[in-house]
Amino acid sequence: MRKPLFLLCLLAAALPAHATDNAGTSLTVGVEHSTGDYGQASDTTITSIPFTLKLGSRPWQFALTVPYLEVDGPGNVTRDLGRFRGAGTPRHTSGLGDIVGAATRTFGFAEGTSLDLTARVKLGTADESDGLGTGENDLHLQADITRSMGSLTPFATLGYKILGDPPGIDLNNVFYLALGASRKLDDQRSVALTWYGQQKAVAGGSAQSELSGSYTVRFGGQWRAQFYGMLGLAAGSPDFGAGAFLTRGF
């Protein structure tokens, strides 16, 4: 098994620590890298450079993400689903990934509790013939709840993915769940630990389970940098992953 590359370049703006960080309008770019065998004889390595524009603030926020992908492996794996088809032909390819649009409505409650409801549309813009995606459109529905308890903020996510079927493949719609907590170290720095799990999307495939930790630092008033590492706990997840992001708020 190849070791993951952990030397990542910061390009210019980043994703929030979790879905409930409604900081207002921002521009994000980052680098994510993962590698794993997904239950196969050879590894698949995926590098993503996502550019994200977020508009608005509580209670409504909208986001558009356009990623660039580089994939080295059998061509039968996507990061979101794991292995979704039979044996593929080894290849090294790159290009536009799946463009994703999202709308989030936030509801605030007493005792520092908030609920985010998000609808996310994934457009099948990644080239399926090159192994960059399924080539189909998906719809994700997601609920995030957080509870602020001083410096500690537990959070939970429950979501459902309605997956488009590529030719000759019957994908299952899947539930996914995330549980975790973030902790403020001071006014500028915070850390978070998250577990993520997802049902298997195809017969003969595998469920996903992974554990990630992140470190976020704010600086210069409108800037935020985030770094994370991920460990896969199931065959449907990559074995290792890492990412670095930088956000500019407006």
PDB file of C-alpha atoms in Angstrom:
ATOM      1  CA  MET A   1       0.000   0.000   0.000  1.00  0.00           C
ATOM      2  CA  ARG A   2       1.346   3.399  -0.957  1.00  0.00           C
ATOM      3  CA  LYS A   3       1.709   6.009   1.731  1.00  0.00           C
ATOM      4  CA  PRO A   4      -0.462   9.111   1.326  1.00  0.00           C
ATOM      5  CA  LEU A   5       1.049  12.436   0.379  1.00  0.00           C
ATOM      6  CA  PHE A   6       0.712  14.826   3.281  1.00  0.00           C
ATOM      7  CA  LEU A   7       2.551  17.793   1.722  1.00  0.00           C
ATOM      8  CA  LEU A   8      -0.369  19.896   0.485  1.00  0.00           C
ATOM      9  CA  CYS A   9      -0.289  23.344  -1.087  1.00  0.00           C
ATOM     10  CA  LEU A  10      -2.584  26.119   0.181  1.00  0.00           C
ATOM     11  CA  LEU A  11      -4.069  27.939  -2.796  1.00  0.00           C
ATOM     12  CA  ALA A  12      -6.532  30.561  -1.447  1.00  0.00           C
ATOM     13  CA  ALA A  13      -9.760  29.769   0.583  1.00  0.00           C
ATOM     14  CA  ALA A  14     -11.368  26.936   2.555  1.00  0.00           C
ATOM     15  CA  LEU A  15     -14.280  24.821   3.655  1.00  0.00           C
ATOM     16  CA  PRO A  16     -15.668  25.323   7.157  1.00  0.00           C
ATOM     17  CA  ALA A  17     -14.915  22.924   9.973  1.00  0.00           C
ATOM     18  CA  HIS A  18     -18.453  21.581   9.698  1.00  0.00           C
ATOM     19  CA  ALA A  19     -21.700  22.452   7.984  1.00  0.00           C
ATOM     20  CA  THR A  20     -22.965  24.738  10.726  1.00  0.00           C
ATOM     21  CA  ASP A  21     -20.177  27.331  10.428  1.00  0.00           C
ATOM     22  CA  ASN A  22     -22.260  30.071   8.772  1.00  0.00           C
ATOM     23  CA  ALA A  23     -19.612  32.787   8.683  1.00  0.00           C
ATOM     24  CA  GLY A  24     -21.241  34.713   5.820  1.00  0.00           C
ATOM     25  CA  THR A  25     -19.981  35.350   2.302  1.00  0.00           C
ATOM     26  CA  SER A  26     -16.591  33.765   1.649  1.00  0.00           C
ATOM     27  CA  LEU A  27     -14.335  32.381  -1.059  1.00  0.00           C
ATOM     28  CA  THR A  28     -12.610  29.050  -0.501  1.00  0.00           C
ATOM     29  CA  VAL A  29      -9.982  26.918  -2.147  1.00  0.00           C
ATOM     30  CA  GLY A  30      -8.140  23.923  -0.772  1.00  0.00           C
ATOM     31  CA  VAL A  31      -6.322  20.690  -1.510  1.00  0.00           C
ATOM     32  CA  GLU A  32      -7.481  17.235  -0.412  1.00  0.00           C
ATOM     33  CA  HIS A  33      -5.594  13.994  -0.948  1.00  0.00           C
ATOM     34  CA  SER A  34      -6.639  10.425  -0.159  1.00  0.00           C
ATOM     35  CA  THR A  35      -5.429   6.937  -0.957  1.00  0.00           C
ATOM     36  CA  GLY A  36      -6.825   3.446  -0.331  1.00  0.00           C
ATOM     37  CA  ASP A  37      -7.399   0.051  -1.904  1.00  0.00           C
ATOM     38  CA  TYR A  38     -11.201   0.006  -1.332  1.00  0.00           C
ATOM     39  CA  GLY A  39     -11.040  -3.784  -1.014  1.00  0.00           C
ATOM     40  CA  GLN A  40      -9.081  -4.225  -4.255  1.00  0.00           C
ATOM     41  CA  ALA A  41      -5.594  -5.389  -5.166  1.00  0.00           C
ATOM     42  CA  SER A  42      -4.340  -1.904  -6.088  1.00  0.00           C
ATOM     43  CA  ASP A  43      -4.772   1.540  -4.537  1.00  0.00           C
ATOM     44  CA  THR A  44      -6.769   4.474  -5.832  1.00  0.00           C
ATOM     45  CA  THR A  45      -5.282   7.897  -5.140  1.00  0.00           C
ATOM     46  CA  ILE A  46      -7.529  10.946  -5.460  1.00  0.00           C
ATOM     47  CA  THR A  47      -6.412  14.578  -5.276  1.00  0.00           C
ATOM     48  CA  SER A  48      -9.084  17.276  -5.274  1.00  0.00           C
ATOM     49  CA  ILE A  49      -8.701  21.055  -5.517  1.00  0.00           C
ATOM     50  CA  PRO A  50     -12.140  22.501  -4.695  1.00  0.00           C
ATOM     51  CA  PHE A  51     -13.089  26.147  -5.175  1.00  0.00           C
ATOM     52  CA  THR A  52     -16.125  27.165  -3.090  1.00  0.00           C
ATOM     53  CA  LEU A  53     -18.124  30.398  -3.109  1.00  0.00           C
ATOM     54  CA  LYS A  54     -20.528  30.918  -0.195  1.00  0.00           C
ATOM     55  CA  LEU A  55     -23.118  33.693  -0.251  1.00  0.00           C
ATOM     56  CA  GLY A  56     -25.315  35.036   2.534  1.00  0.00           C
ATOM     57  CA  SER A  57     -25.431  34.340   6.255  1.00  0.00           C
ATOM     58  CA  ARG A  58     -27.936  33.128   8.824  1.00  0.00           C
ATOM     59  CA  PRO A  59     -30.674  32.182   8.313  1.00  0.00           C
ATOM     60  CA  TRP A  60     -30.015  31.501   4.593  1.00  0.00           C
ATOM     61  CA  GLN A  61     -26.745  30.554   2.949  1.00  0.00           C
ATOM     62  CA  PHE A  62     -25.923  29.331  -0.551  1.00  0.00           C
ATOM     63  CA  ALA A  63     -22.773  27.624  -1.819  1.00  0.00           C
ATOM     64  CA  LEU A  64     -21.277  26.574  -5.130  1.00  0.00           C
ATOM     65  CA  THR A  65     -18.260  24.234  -5.320  1.00  0.00           C
ATOM     66  CA  VAL A  66     -16.237  23.574  -8.477  1.00  0.00           C
ATOM     67  CA  PRO A  67     -13.477  20.954  -7.998  1.00  0.00           C
ATOM     68  CA  TYR A  68     -10.519  19.907 -10.097  1.00  0.00           C
ATOM     69  CA  LEU A  69      -9.682  16.185  -9.720  1.00  0.00           C
ATOM     70  CA  GLU A  70      -6.695  13.958 -10.346  1.00  0.00           C
ATOM     71  CA  VAL A  71      -7.267  10.194 -10.039  1.00  0.00           C
ATOM     72  CA  ASP A  72      -4.676   7.422 -10.191  1.00  0.00           C
ATOM     73  CA  GLY A  73      -6.078   3.884  -9.952  1.00  0.00           C
ATOM     74  CA  PRO A  74      -8.502   1.358 -11.441  1.00  0.00           C
ATOM     75  CA  GLY A  75     -11.137   3.967 -12.359  1.00  0.00           C
ATOM     76  CA  ASN A  76     -13.998   2.230 -10.533  1.00  0.00           C
ATOM     77  CA  VAL A  77     -13.912   4.330  -7.342  1.00  0.00           C
ATOM     78  CA  THR A  78     -15.260   7.727  -6.313  1.00  0.00           C
ATOM     79  CA  ARG A  79     -14.413   9.387  -3.003  1.00  0.00           C
ATOM     80  CA  ASP A  80     -18.077   9.789  -2.020  1.00  0.00           C
ATOM     81  CA  LEU A  81     -19.171   6.206  -2.770  1.00  0.00           C
ATOM     82  CA  GLY A  82     -16.079   4.014  -2.684  1.00  0.00           C
ATOM     83  CA  ARG A  83     -16.000   1.204  -5.269  1.00  0.00           C
ATOM     84  CA  PHE A  84     -19.209   1.422  -7.310  1.00  0.00           C
ATOM     85  CA  ARG A  85     -18.508  -0.898 -10.262  1.00  0.00           C
ATOM     86  CA  GLY A  86     -16.521  -4.050 -11.054  1.00  0.00           C
ATOM     87  CA  ALA A  87     -12.820  -4.219 -11.858  1.00  0.00           C
ATOM     88  CA  GLY A  88     -11.571  -1.193 -13.766  1.00  0.00           C
ATOM     89  CA  THR A  89      -8.610  -0.499 -16.018  1.00  0.00           C
ATOM     90  CA  PRO A  90      -5.669   1.211 -14.263  1.00  0.00           C
ATOM     91  CA  ARG A  91      -5.416   4.814 -15.377  1.00  0.00           C
ATOM     92  CA  HIS A  92      -4.087   8.232 -14.439  1.00  0.00           C
ATOM     93  CA  THR A  93      -6.488  11.007 -15.363  1.00  0.00           C
ATOM     94  CA  SER A  94      -7.509  14.505 -14.352  1.00  0.00           C
ATOM     95  CA  GLY A  95     -10.184  17.075 -15.095  1.00  0.00           C
ATOM     96  CA  LEU A  96     -13.290  18.833 -13.846  1.00  0.00           C
ATOM     97  CA  GLY A  97     -15.051  17.109 -10.947  1.00  0.00           C
ATOM     98  CA  ASP A  98     -18.732  17.186 -10.028  1.00  0.00           C
ATOM     99  CA  ILE A  99     -20.047  20.728  -9.524  1.00  0.00           C
ATOM    100  CA  VAL A 100     -22.125  20.987  -6.333  1.00  0.00           C
ATOM    101  CA  GLY A 101     -24.710  23.614  -5.385  1.00  0.00           C
ATOM    102  CA  ALA A 102     -26.250  23.873  -1.912  1.00  0.00           C
ATOM    103  CA  ALA A 103     -28.813  25.899   0.026  1.00  0.00           C
ATOM    104  CA  THR A 104     -28.928  25.934   3.849  1.00  0.00           C
ATOM    105  CA  ARG A 105     -31.609  27.252   6.215  1.00  0.00           C
ATOM    106  CA  THR A 106     -30.590  27.771   9.847  1.00  0.00           C
ATOM    107  CA  PHE A 107     -32.976  27.662  12.792  1.00  0.00           C
ATOM    108  CA  GLY A 108     -31.813  28.974  16.154  1.00  0.00           C
ATOM    109  CA  PHE A 109     -33.103  27.726  19.493  1.00  0.00           C
ATOM    110  CA  ALA A 110     -32.529  28.538  23.142  1.00  0.00           C
ATOM    111  CA  GLU A 111     -29.537  27.213  25.092  1.00  0.00           C
ATOM    112  CA  GLY A 112     -27.130  27.757  22.175  1.00  0.00           C
ATOM    113  CA  THR A 113     -28.702  25.064  19.973  1.00  0.00           C
ATOM    114  CA  SER A 114     -29.067  25.470  16.205  1.00  0.00           C
ATOM    115  CA  LEU A 115     -30.394  23.314  13.364  1.00  0.00           C
ATOM    116  CA  ASP A 116     -29.271  23.542   9.740  1.00  0.00           C
ATOM    117  CA  LEU A 117     -31.337  22.003   6.933  1.00  0.00           C
ATOM    118  CA  THR A 118     -29.429  21.662   3.665  1.00  0.00           C
ATOM    119  CA  ALA A 119     -30.369  20.586   0.146  1.00  0.00           C
ATOM    120  CA  ARG A 120     -27.368  19.811  -2.038  1.00  0.00           C
ATOM    121  CA  VAL A 121     -27.392  19.021  -5.772  1.00  0.00           C
ATOM    122  CA  LYS A 122     -24.390  17.261  -7.288  1.00  0.00           C
ATOM    123  CA  LEU A 123     -24.231  17.691 -11.055  1.00  0.00           C
ATOM    124  CA  GLY A 124     -22.603  14.838 -12.961  1.00  0.00           C
ATOM    125  CA  THR A 125     -20.020  17.053 -14.646  1.00  0.00           C
ATOM    126  CA  ALA A 126     -17.064  14.743 -13.882  1.00  0.00           C
ATOM    127  CA  ASP A 127     -16.156  12.548 -16.854  1.00  0.00           C
ATOM    128  CA  GLU A 128     -17.470   9.044 -16.093  1.00  0.00           C
ATOM    129  CA  SER A 129     -15.476   7.471 -18.953  1.00  0.00           C
ATOM    130  CA  ASP A 130     -12.244   8.740 -17.343  1.00  0.00           C
ATOM    131  CA  GLY A 131     -13.214   7.431 -13.898  1.00  0.00           C
ATOM    132  CA  LEU A 132     -13.656  10.899 -12.358  1.00  0.00           C
ATOM    133  CA  GLY A 133     -17.256  10.282 -11.244  1.00  0.00           C
ATOM    134  CA  THR A 134     -20.465   8.393 -11.923  1.00  0.00           C
ATOM    135  CA  GLY A 135     -21.580  10.822 -14.632  1.00  0.00           C
ATOM    136  CA  GLU A 136     -25.000  11.182 -12.965  1.00  0.00           C
ATOM    137  CA  ASN A 137     -26.777  13.855 -10.924  1.00  0.00           C
ATOM    138  CA  ASP A 138     -27.408  13.271  -7.184  1.00  0.00           C
ATOM    139  CA  LEU A 139     -29.523  14.975  -4.528  1.00  0.00           C
ATOM    140  CA  HIS A 140     -28.418  15.128  -0.875  1.00  0.00           C
ATOM    141  CA  LEU A 141     -30.723  16.138   1.979  1.00  0.00           C
ATOM    142  CA  GLN A 142     -29.001  16.873   5.284  1.00  0.00           C
ATOM    143  CA  ALA A 143     -29.752  18.028   8.832  1.00  0.00           C
ATOM    144  CA  ASP A 144     -27.031  19.347  11.176  1.00  0.00           C
ATOM    145  CA  ILE A 145     -27.598  20.109  14.844  1.00  0.00           C
ATOM    146  CA  THR A 146     -25.115  21.815  17.170  1.00  0.00           C
ATOM    147  CA  ARG A 147     -25.135  22.718  20.853  1.00  0.00           C
ATOM    148  CA  SER A 148     -22.751  25.354  22.167  1.00  0.00           C
ATOM    149  CA  MET A 149     -21.516  24.514  25.688  1.00  0.00           C
ATOM    150  CA  GLY A 150     -18.910  27.137  26.447  1.00  0.00           C
ATOM    151  CA  SER A 151     -15.724  26.209  24.601  1.00  0.00           C
ATOM    152  CA  LEU A 152     -17.140  22.797  23.584  1.00  0.00           C
ATOM    153  CA  THR A 153     -19.618  22.364  20.712  1.00  0.00           C
ATOM    154  CA  PRO A 154     -20.949  18.848  20.037  1.00  0.00           C
ATOM    155  CA  PHE A 155     -22.557  18.352  16.621  1.00  0.00           C
ATOM    156  CA  ALA A 156     -24.384  15.659  14.669  1.00  0.00           C
ATOM    157  CA  THR A 157     -25.286  15.246  10.995  1.00  0.00           C
ATOM    158  CA  LEU A 158     -27.910  12.985   9.431  1.00  0.00           C
ATOM    159  CA  GLY A 159     -28.236  12.894   5.667  1.00  0.00           C
ATOM    160  CA  TYR A 160     -29.736  10.978   2.766  1.00  0.00           C
ATOM    161  CA  LYS A 161     -28.253  10.704  -0.739  1.00  0.00           C
ATOM    162  CA  ILE A 162     -30.543  10.068  -3.725  1.00  0.00           C
ATOM    163  CA  LEU A 163     -28.100   8.700  -6.290  1.00  0.00           C
ATOM    164  CA  GLY A 164     -28.426   8.707 -10.054  1.00  0.00           C
ATOM    165  CA  ASP A 165     -27.768   5.340 -11.730  1.00  0.00           C
ATOM    166  CA  PRO A 166     -24.938   5.129 -14.300  1.00  0.00           C
ATOM    167  CA  PRO A 167     -25.696   2.909 -17.344  1.00  0.00           C
ATOM    168  CA  GLY A 168     -25.856  -0.736 -16.267  1.00  0.00           C
ATOM    169  CA  ILE A 169     -25.423   0.017 -12.534  1.00  0.00           C
ATOM    170  CA  ASP A 170     -28.168   0.153  -9.910  1.00  0.00           C
ATOM    171  CA  LEU A 171     -26.980   2.387  -7.064  1.00  0.00           C
ATOM    172  CA  ASN A 172     -28.761   2.326  -3.708  1.00  0.00           C
ATOM    173  CA  ASN A 173     -29.897   5.552  -2.078  1.00  0.00           C
ATOM    174  CA  VAL A 174     -27.950   5.773   1.185  1.00  0.00           C
ATOM    175  CA  PHE A 175     -28.127   7.314   4.649  1.00  0.00           C
ATOM    176  CA  TYR A 176     -25.036   8.881   6.210  1.00  0.00           C
ATOM    177  CA  LEU A 177     -24.252  10.009   9.741  1.00  0.00           C
ATOM    178  CA  ALA A 178     -21.569  12.135  11.362  1.00  0.00           C
ATOM    179  CA  LEU A 179     -20.927  12.670  15.077  1.00  0.00           C
ATOM    180  CA  GLY A 180     -18.306  14.865  16.654  1.00  0.00           C
ATOM    181  CA  ALA A 181     -17.344  17.909  18.657  1.00  0.00           C
ATOM    182  CA  SER A 182     -15.221  21.005  18.257  1.00  0.00           C
ATOM    183  CA  ARG A 183     -13.374  22.789  21.035  1.00  0.00           C
ATOM    184  CA  LYS A 184     -12.157  26.375  21.083  1.00  0.00           C
ATOM    185  CA  LEU A 185      -8.579  26.690  22.305  1.00  0.00           C
ATOM    186  CA  ASP A 186      -8.834  30.493  22.294  1.00  0.00           C
ATOM    187  CA  ASP A 187     -10.488  33.202  20.191  1.00  0.00           C
ATOM    188  CA  GLN A 188      -8.479  32.245  17.097  1.00  0.00           C
ATOM    189  CA  ARG A 189      -7.893  28.496  17.316  1.00  0.00           C
ATOM    190  CA  SER A 190     -10.081  25.412  17.538  1.00  0.00           C
ATOM    191  CA  VAL A 191      -9.826  21.654  17.094  1.00  0.00           C
ATOM    192  CA  ALA A 192     -12.462  19.072  16.117  1.00  0.00           C
ATOM    193  CA  LEU A 193     -12.892  15.309  16.030  1.00  0.00           C
ATOM    194  CA  THR A 194     -15.504  13.682  13.752  1.00  0.00           C
ATOM    195  CA  TRP A 195     -16.679  10.153  12.941  1.00  0.00           C
ATOM    196  CA  TYR A 196     -18.469   9.644   9.596  1.00  0.00           C
ATOM    197  CA  GLY A 197     -20.378   6.592   8.382  1.00  0.00           C
ATOM    198  CA  GLN A 198     -22.361   5.800   5.232  1.00  0.00           C
ATOM    199  CA  GLN A 199     -24.310   2.801   3.921  1.00  0.00           C
ATOM    200  CA  LYS A 200     -22.919   0.904   0.944  1.00  0.00           C
ATOM    201  CA  ALA A 201     -24.161   2.281  -2.367  1.00  0.00           C
ATOM    202  CA  VAL A 202     -23.994  -0.873  -4.493  1.00  0.00           C
ATOM    203  CA  ALA A 203     -24.460  -4.599  -4.017  1.00  0.00           C
ATOM    204  CA  GLY A 204     -21.054  -6.164  -3.445  1.00  0.00           C
ATOM    205  CA  GLY A 205     -19.636  -2.843  -2.306  1.00  0.00           C
ATOM    206  CA  SER A 206     -18.757  -1.724   1.215  1.00  0.00           C
ATOM    207  CA  ALA A 207     -20.026   0.759   3.746  1.00  0.00           C
ATOM    208  CA  GLN A 208     -17.926   3.764   4.707  1.00  0.00           C
ATOM    209  CA  SER A 209     -16.548   4.551   8.144  1.00  0.00           C
ATOM    210  CA  GLU A 210     -13.826   7.058   8.909  1.00  0.00           C
ATOM    211  CA  LEU A 211     -12.399   9.161  11.703  1.00  0.00           C
ATOM    212  CA  SER A 212     -10.988  12.650  11.125  1.00  0.00           C
ATOM    213  CA  GLY A 213      -9.386  15.363  13.198  1.00  0.00           C
ATOM    214  CA  SER A 214      -8.967  19.037  12.254  1.00  0.00           C
ATOM    215  CA  TYR A 215      -7.222  22.183  13.421  1.00  0.00           C
ATOM    216  CA  THR A 216      -8.570  25.632  12.482  1.00  0.00           C
ATOM    217  CA  VAL A 217      -6.937  29.010  13.006  1.00  0.00           C
ATOM    218  CA  ARG A 218      -8.357  32.457  12.243  1.00  0.00           C
ATOM    219  CA  PHE A 219      -6.104  35.396  11.457  1.00  0.00           C
ATOM    220  CA  GLY A 220      -6.093  38.826   9.881  1.00  0.00           C
ATOM    221  CA  GLY A 221      -9.736  39.422  10.673  1.00  0.00           C
ATOM    222  CA  GLN A 222     -11.255  37.756   7.588  1.00  0.00           C
ATOM    223  CA  TRP A 223      -8.964  34.747   7.059  1.00  0.00           C
ATOM    224  CA  ARG A 224      -9.284  31.170   8.282  1.00  0.00           C
ATOM    225  CA  ALA A 225      -6.952  28.207   7.660  1.00  0.00           C
ATOM    226  CA  GLN A 226      -7.878  24.606   8.337  1.00  0.00           C
ATOM    227  CA  PHE A 227      -5.880  21.379   8.275  1.00  0.00           C
ATOM    228  CA  TYR A 228      -7.237  17.872   8.718  1.00  0.00           C
ATOM    229  CA  GLY A 229      -6.216  14.225   8.673  1.00  0.00           C
ATOM    230  CA  MET A 230      -8.477  11.224   8.112  1.00  0.00           C
ATOM    231  CA  LEU A 231      -8.200   7.496   8.894  1.00  0.00           C
ATOM    232  CA  GLY A 232     -10.435   4.996   7.088  1.00  0.00           C
ATOM    233  CA  LEU A 233     -12.083   2.311   9.221  1.00  0.00           C
ATOM    234  CA  ALA A 234     -13.933   0.339   6.516  1.00  0.00           C
ATOM    235  CA  ALA A 235     -13.246  -0.985   3.006  1.00  0.00           C
ATOM    236  CA  GLY A 236     -15.556   1.626   1.451  1.00  0.00           C
ATOM    237  CA  SER A 237     -13.374   4.475   2.723  1.00  0.00           C
ATOM    238  CA  PRO A 238      -9.832   5.488   1.751  1.00  0.00           C
ATOM    239  CA  ASP A 239      -7.137   4.214   4.088  1.00  0.00           C
ATOM    240  CA  PHE A 240      -5.684   7.677   4.701  1.00  0.00           C
ATOM    241  CA  GLY A 241      -6.446  11.251   3.747  1.00  0.00           C
ATOM    242  CA  ALA A 242      -5.381  14.799   4.481  1.00  0.00           C
ATOM    243  CA  GLY A 243      -6.408  18.281   3.488  1.00  0.00           C
ATOM    244  CA  ALA A 244      -5.492  21.937   3.833  1.00  0.00           C
ATOM    245  CA  PHE A 245      -7.773  24.916   3.225  1.00  0.00           C
ATOM    246  CA  LEU A 246      -7.724  28.695   3.356  1.00  0.00           C
ATOM    247  CA  THR A 247     -10.868  30.876   3.589  1.00  0.00           C
ATOM    248  CA  ARG A 248     -11.277  34.584   2.888  1.00  0.00           C
ATOM    249  CA  GLY A 249     -14.438  36.111   4.318  1.00  0.00           C
ATOM    250  CA  PHE A 250     -16.109  39.269   2.982  1.00  0.00           C
TER     251      PHE A 250
END
